[in-house]
Short mmCIF file of C-alpha atoms in Angstrom, two decimals:
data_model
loop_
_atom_site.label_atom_id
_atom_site.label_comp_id
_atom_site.label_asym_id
_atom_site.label_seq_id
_atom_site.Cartn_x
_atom_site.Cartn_y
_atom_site.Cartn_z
CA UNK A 63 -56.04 25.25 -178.99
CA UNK A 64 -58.75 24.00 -181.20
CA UNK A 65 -56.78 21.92 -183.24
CA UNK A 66 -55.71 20.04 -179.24
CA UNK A 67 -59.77 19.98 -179.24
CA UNK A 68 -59.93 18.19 -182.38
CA UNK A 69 -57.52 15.81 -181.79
CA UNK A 70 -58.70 14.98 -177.84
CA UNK A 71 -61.95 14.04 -179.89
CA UNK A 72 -60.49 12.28 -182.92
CA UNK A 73 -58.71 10.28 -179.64
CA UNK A 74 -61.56 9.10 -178.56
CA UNK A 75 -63.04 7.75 -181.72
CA UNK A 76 -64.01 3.47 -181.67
CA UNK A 77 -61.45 1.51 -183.38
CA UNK A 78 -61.97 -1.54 -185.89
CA UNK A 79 -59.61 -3.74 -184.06
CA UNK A 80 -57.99 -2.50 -181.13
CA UNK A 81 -55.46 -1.06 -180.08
CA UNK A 82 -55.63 1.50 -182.95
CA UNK A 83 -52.82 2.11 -185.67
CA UNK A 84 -53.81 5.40 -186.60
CA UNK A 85 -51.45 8.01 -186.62
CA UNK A 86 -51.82 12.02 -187.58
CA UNK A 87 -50.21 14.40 -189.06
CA UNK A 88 -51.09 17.94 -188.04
CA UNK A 89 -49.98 20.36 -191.31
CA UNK A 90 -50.54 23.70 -189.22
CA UNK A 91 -50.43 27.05 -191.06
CA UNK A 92 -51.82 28.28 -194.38
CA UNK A 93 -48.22 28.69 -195.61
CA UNK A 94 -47.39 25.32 -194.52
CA UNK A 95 -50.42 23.65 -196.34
CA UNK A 96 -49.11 25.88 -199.39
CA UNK A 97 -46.06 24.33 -199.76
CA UNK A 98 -47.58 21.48 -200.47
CA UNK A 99 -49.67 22.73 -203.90
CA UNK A 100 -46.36 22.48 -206.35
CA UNK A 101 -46.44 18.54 -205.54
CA UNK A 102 -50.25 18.04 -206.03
CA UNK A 103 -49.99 20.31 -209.06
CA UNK A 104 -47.04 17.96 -210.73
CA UNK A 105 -48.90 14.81 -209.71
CA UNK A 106 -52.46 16.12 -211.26
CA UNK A 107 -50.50 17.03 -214.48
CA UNK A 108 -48.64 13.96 -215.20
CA UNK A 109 -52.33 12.30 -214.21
CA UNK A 110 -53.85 14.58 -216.94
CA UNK A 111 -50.94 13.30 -219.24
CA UNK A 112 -51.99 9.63 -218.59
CA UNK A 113 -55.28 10.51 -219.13
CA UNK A 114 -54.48 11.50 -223.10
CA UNK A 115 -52.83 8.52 -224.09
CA UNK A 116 -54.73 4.84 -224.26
CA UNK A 117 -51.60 2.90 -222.18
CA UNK A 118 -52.17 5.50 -219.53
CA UNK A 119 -55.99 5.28 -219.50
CA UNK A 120 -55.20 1.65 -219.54
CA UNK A 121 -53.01 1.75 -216.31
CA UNK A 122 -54.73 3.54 -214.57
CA UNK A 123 -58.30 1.87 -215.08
CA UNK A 124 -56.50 -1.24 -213.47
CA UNK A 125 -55.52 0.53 -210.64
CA UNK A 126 -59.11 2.21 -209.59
CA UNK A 127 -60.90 -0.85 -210.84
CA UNK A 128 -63.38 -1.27 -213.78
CA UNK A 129 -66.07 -0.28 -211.26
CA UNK A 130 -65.03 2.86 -210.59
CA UNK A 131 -63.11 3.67 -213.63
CA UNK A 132 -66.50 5.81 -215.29
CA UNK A 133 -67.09 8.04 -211.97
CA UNK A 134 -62.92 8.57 -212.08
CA UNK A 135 -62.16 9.11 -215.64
CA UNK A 136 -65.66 11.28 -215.24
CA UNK A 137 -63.78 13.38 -212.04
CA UNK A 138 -60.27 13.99 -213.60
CA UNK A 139 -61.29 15.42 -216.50
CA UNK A 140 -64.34 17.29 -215.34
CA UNK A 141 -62.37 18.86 -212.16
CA UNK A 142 -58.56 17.00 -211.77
CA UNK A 143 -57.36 18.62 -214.85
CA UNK A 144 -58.92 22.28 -214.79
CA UNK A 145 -57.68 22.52 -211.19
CA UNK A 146 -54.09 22.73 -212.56
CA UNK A 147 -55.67 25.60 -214.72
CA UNK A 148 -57.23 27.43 -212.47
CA UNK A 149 -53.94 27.61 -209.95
CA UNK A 150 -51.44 28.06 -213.32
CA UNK A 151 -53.40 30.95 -214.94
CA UNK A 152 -54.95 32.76 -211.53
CA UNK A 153 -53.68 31.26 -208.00
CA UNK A 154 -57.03 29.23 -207.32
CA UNK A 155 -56.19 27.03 -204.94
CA UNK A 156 -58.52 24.28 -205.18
CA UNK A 157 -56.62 21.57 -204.00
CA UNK A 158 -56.65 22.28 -200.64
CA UNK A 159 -58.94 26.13 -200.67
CA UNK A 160 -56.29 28.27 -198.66
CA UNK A 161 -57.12 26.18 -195.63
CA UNK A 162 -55.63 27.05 -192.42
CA UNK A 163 -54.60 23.31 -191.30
CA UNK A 164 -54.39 19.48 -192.38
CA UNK A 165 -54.79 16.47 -190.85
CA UNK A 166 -53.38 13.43 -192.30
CA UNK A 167 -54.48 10.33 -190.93
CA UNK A 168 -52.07 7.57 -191.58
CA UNK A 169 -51.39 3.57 -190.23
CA UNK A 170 -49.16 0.95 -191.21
CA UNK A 171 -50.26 -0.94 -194.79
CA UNK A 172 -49.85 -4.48 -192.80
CA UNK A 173 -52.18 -3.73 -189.84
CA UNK A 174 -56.01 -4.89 -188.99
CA UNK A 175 -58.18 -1.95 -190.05
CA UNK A 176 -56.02 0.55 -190.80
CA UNK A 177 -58.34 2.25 -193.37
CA UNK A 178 -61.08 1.85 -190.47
CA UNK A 179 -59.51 3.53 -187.86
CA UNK A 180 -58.30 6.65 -189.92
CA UNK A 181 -61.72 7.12 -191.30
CA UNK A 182 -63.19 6.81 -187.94
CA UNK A 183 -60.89 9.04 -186.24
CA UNK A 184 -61.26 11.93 -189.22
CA UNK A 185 -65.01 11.76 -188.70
CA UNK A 186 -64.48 12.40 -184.67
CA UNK A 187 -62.00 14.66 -185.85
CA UNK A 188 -64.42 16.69 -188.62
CA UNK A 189 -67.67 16.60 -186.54
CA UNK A 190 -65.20 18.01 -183.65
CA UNK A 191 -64.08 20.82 -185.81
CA UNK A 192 -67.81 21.63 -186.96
CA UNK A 193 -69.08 21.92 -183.20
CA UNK A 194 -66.12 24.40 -183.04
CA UNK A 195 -67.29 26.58 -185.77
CA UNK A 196 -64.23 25.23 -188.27
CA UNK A 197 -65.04 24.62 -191.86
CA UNK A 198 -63.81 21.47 -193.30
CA UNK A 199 -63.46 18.65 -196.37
CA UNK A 200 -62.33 15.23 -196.52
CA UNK A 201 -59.84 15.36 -198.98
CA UNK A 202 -58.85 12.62 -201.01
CA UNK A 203 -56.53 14.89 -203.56
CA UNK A 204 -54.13 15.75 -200.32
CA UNK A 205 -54.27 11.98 -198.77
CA UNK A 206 -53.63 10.49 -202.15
CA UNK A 207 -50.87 13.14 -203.48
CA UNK A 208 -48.84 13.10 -199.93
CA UNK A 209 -49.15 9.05 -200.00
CA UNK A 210 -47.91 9.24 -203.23
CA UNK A 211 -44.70 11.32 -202.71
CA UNK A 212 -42.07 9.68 -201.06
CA UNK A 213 -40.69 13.34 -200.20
CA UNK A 214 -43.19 14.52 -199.15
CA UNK A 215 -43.69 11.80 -196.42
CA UNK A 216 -40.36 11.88 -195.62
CA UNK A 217 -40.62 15.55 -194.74
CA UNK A 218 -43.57 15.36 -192.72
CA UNK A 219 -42.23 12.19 -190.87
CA UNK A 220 -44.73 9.49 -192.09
CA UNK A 221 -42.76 6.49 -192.02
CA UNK A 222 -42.32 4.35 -195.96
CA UNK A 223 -44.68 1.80 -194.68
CA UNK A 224 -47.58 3.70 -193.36
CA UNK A 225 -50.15 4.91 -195.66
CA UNK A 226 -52.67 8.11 -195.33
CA UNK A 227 -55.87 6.99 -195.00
CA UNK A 228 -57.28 10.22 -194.68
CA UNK A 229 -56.81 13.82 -195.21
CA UNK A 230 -58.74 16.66 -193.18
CA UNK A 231 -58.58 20.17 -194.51
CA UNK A 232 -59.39 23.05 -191.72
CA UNK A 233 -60.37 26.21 -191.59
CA UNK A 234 -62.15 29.35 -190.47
CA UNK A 235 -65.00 29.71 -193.36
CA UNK A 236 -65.41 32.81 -194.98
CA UNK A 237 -69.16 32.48 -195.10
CA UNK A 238 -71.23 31.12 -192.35
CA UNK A 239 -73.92 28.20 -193.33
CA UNK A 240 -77.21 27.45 -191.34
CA UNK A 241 -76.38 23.70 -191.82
CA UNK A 242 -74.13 21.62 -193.85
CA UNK A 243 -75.28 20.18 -197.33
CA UNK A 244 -77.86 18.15 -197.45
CA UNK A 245 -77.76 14.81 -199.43
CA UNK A 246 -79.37 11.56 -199.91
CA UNK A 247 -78.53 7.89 -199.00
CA UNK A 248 -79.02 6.11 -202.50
CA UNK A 249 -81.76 4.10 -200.59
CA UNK A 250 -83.41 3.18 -197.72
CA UNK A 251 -85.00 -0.28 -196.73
CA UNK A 252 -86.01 -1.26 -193.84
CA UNK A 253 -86.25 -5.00 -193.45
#
């Protein structure tokens, strides 16, 4: 019943461009999101492989972009890699933190704003969740690990051409917070 909530509000999220693209996955079921932790694990590895030799660091530094190759090289091997640790040597699952659904948000690579609309639709969808007492995360280690297995999105029906856009994890939290966390924009002018 909440997750029908969630998505009636996700529904009625503004699109880039209409009509929308977007398309979701629902991933219901702790066991369910479970299965899923062997494939991120494998992919993490063989990115923690690439990140010990200078032809992987090379490859992949093309494919995030000089830009944003220091705050990624910085992420996989300050959290990426000890993840795989953590679930190896004592079942932490911090890929996806024994949540009890996921919601992948995916569209069709050639359409107009298909990035827009998923991101659009998982806010509606994770402010929707919030109101309803649901933890969540935006995460970007279960969008990019399902978009990257071609099993995976077999299995879970997401056709070759679509990407995921977006990956909601849900749950019921096991502590309850006043408010969510507070940050910062960079900066604010006003003109």
């Amino acid at each position: 019943e909440a997750l029908e909530k969630i998505l009636e509000a996700a529904r009625t999220a503004p699109m880039g461009i209409p009509p929308s693209i977007a398309e979701v996955v629902v991933i219901n079921g702790r066991d369910k999101v479970q299965e899923l932790l062997p494939e991120m694990v494998r992919q993490t590895e063989q990115l923690g492989k690439m990140m010990r030799g200078w032809i992987g660091r090379l490859i992949l530094r093309r494919m995030v972009g000089r830009d944003m190759w220091p705050e990624f090289h910085k992420f996989a091997t300050q959290y990426m890699v000890p993840m795989v640790k953590w679930y190896k040597e004592k079942g932490v699952d911090a890929f996806a933190w024994n949540c009890h659904a996921v919601l992948l948000f995916h569209a069709h690579r050639g359409g107009l704003c298909p990035q827009t609309d998923c991101d659009i639709a998982c806010t509606y969808a994770m402010l929707a969740a919030e109101a309803l007492g649901l933890g969540t995360g935006w995460n970007g280690m279960l969008q990019g690990g399902v978009d990257q297995s071609k099993e995976w999105k077999r299995r879970l029906g997401i056709p070759e051409k679509n990407k995921v856009y977006a990956a909601l994890t849900l749950g019921y939290p096991a502590h309850k917070w006043a408010r969510g966390s507070p940050w910062k924009f960079k900066s604010v002018k006003w003109a």
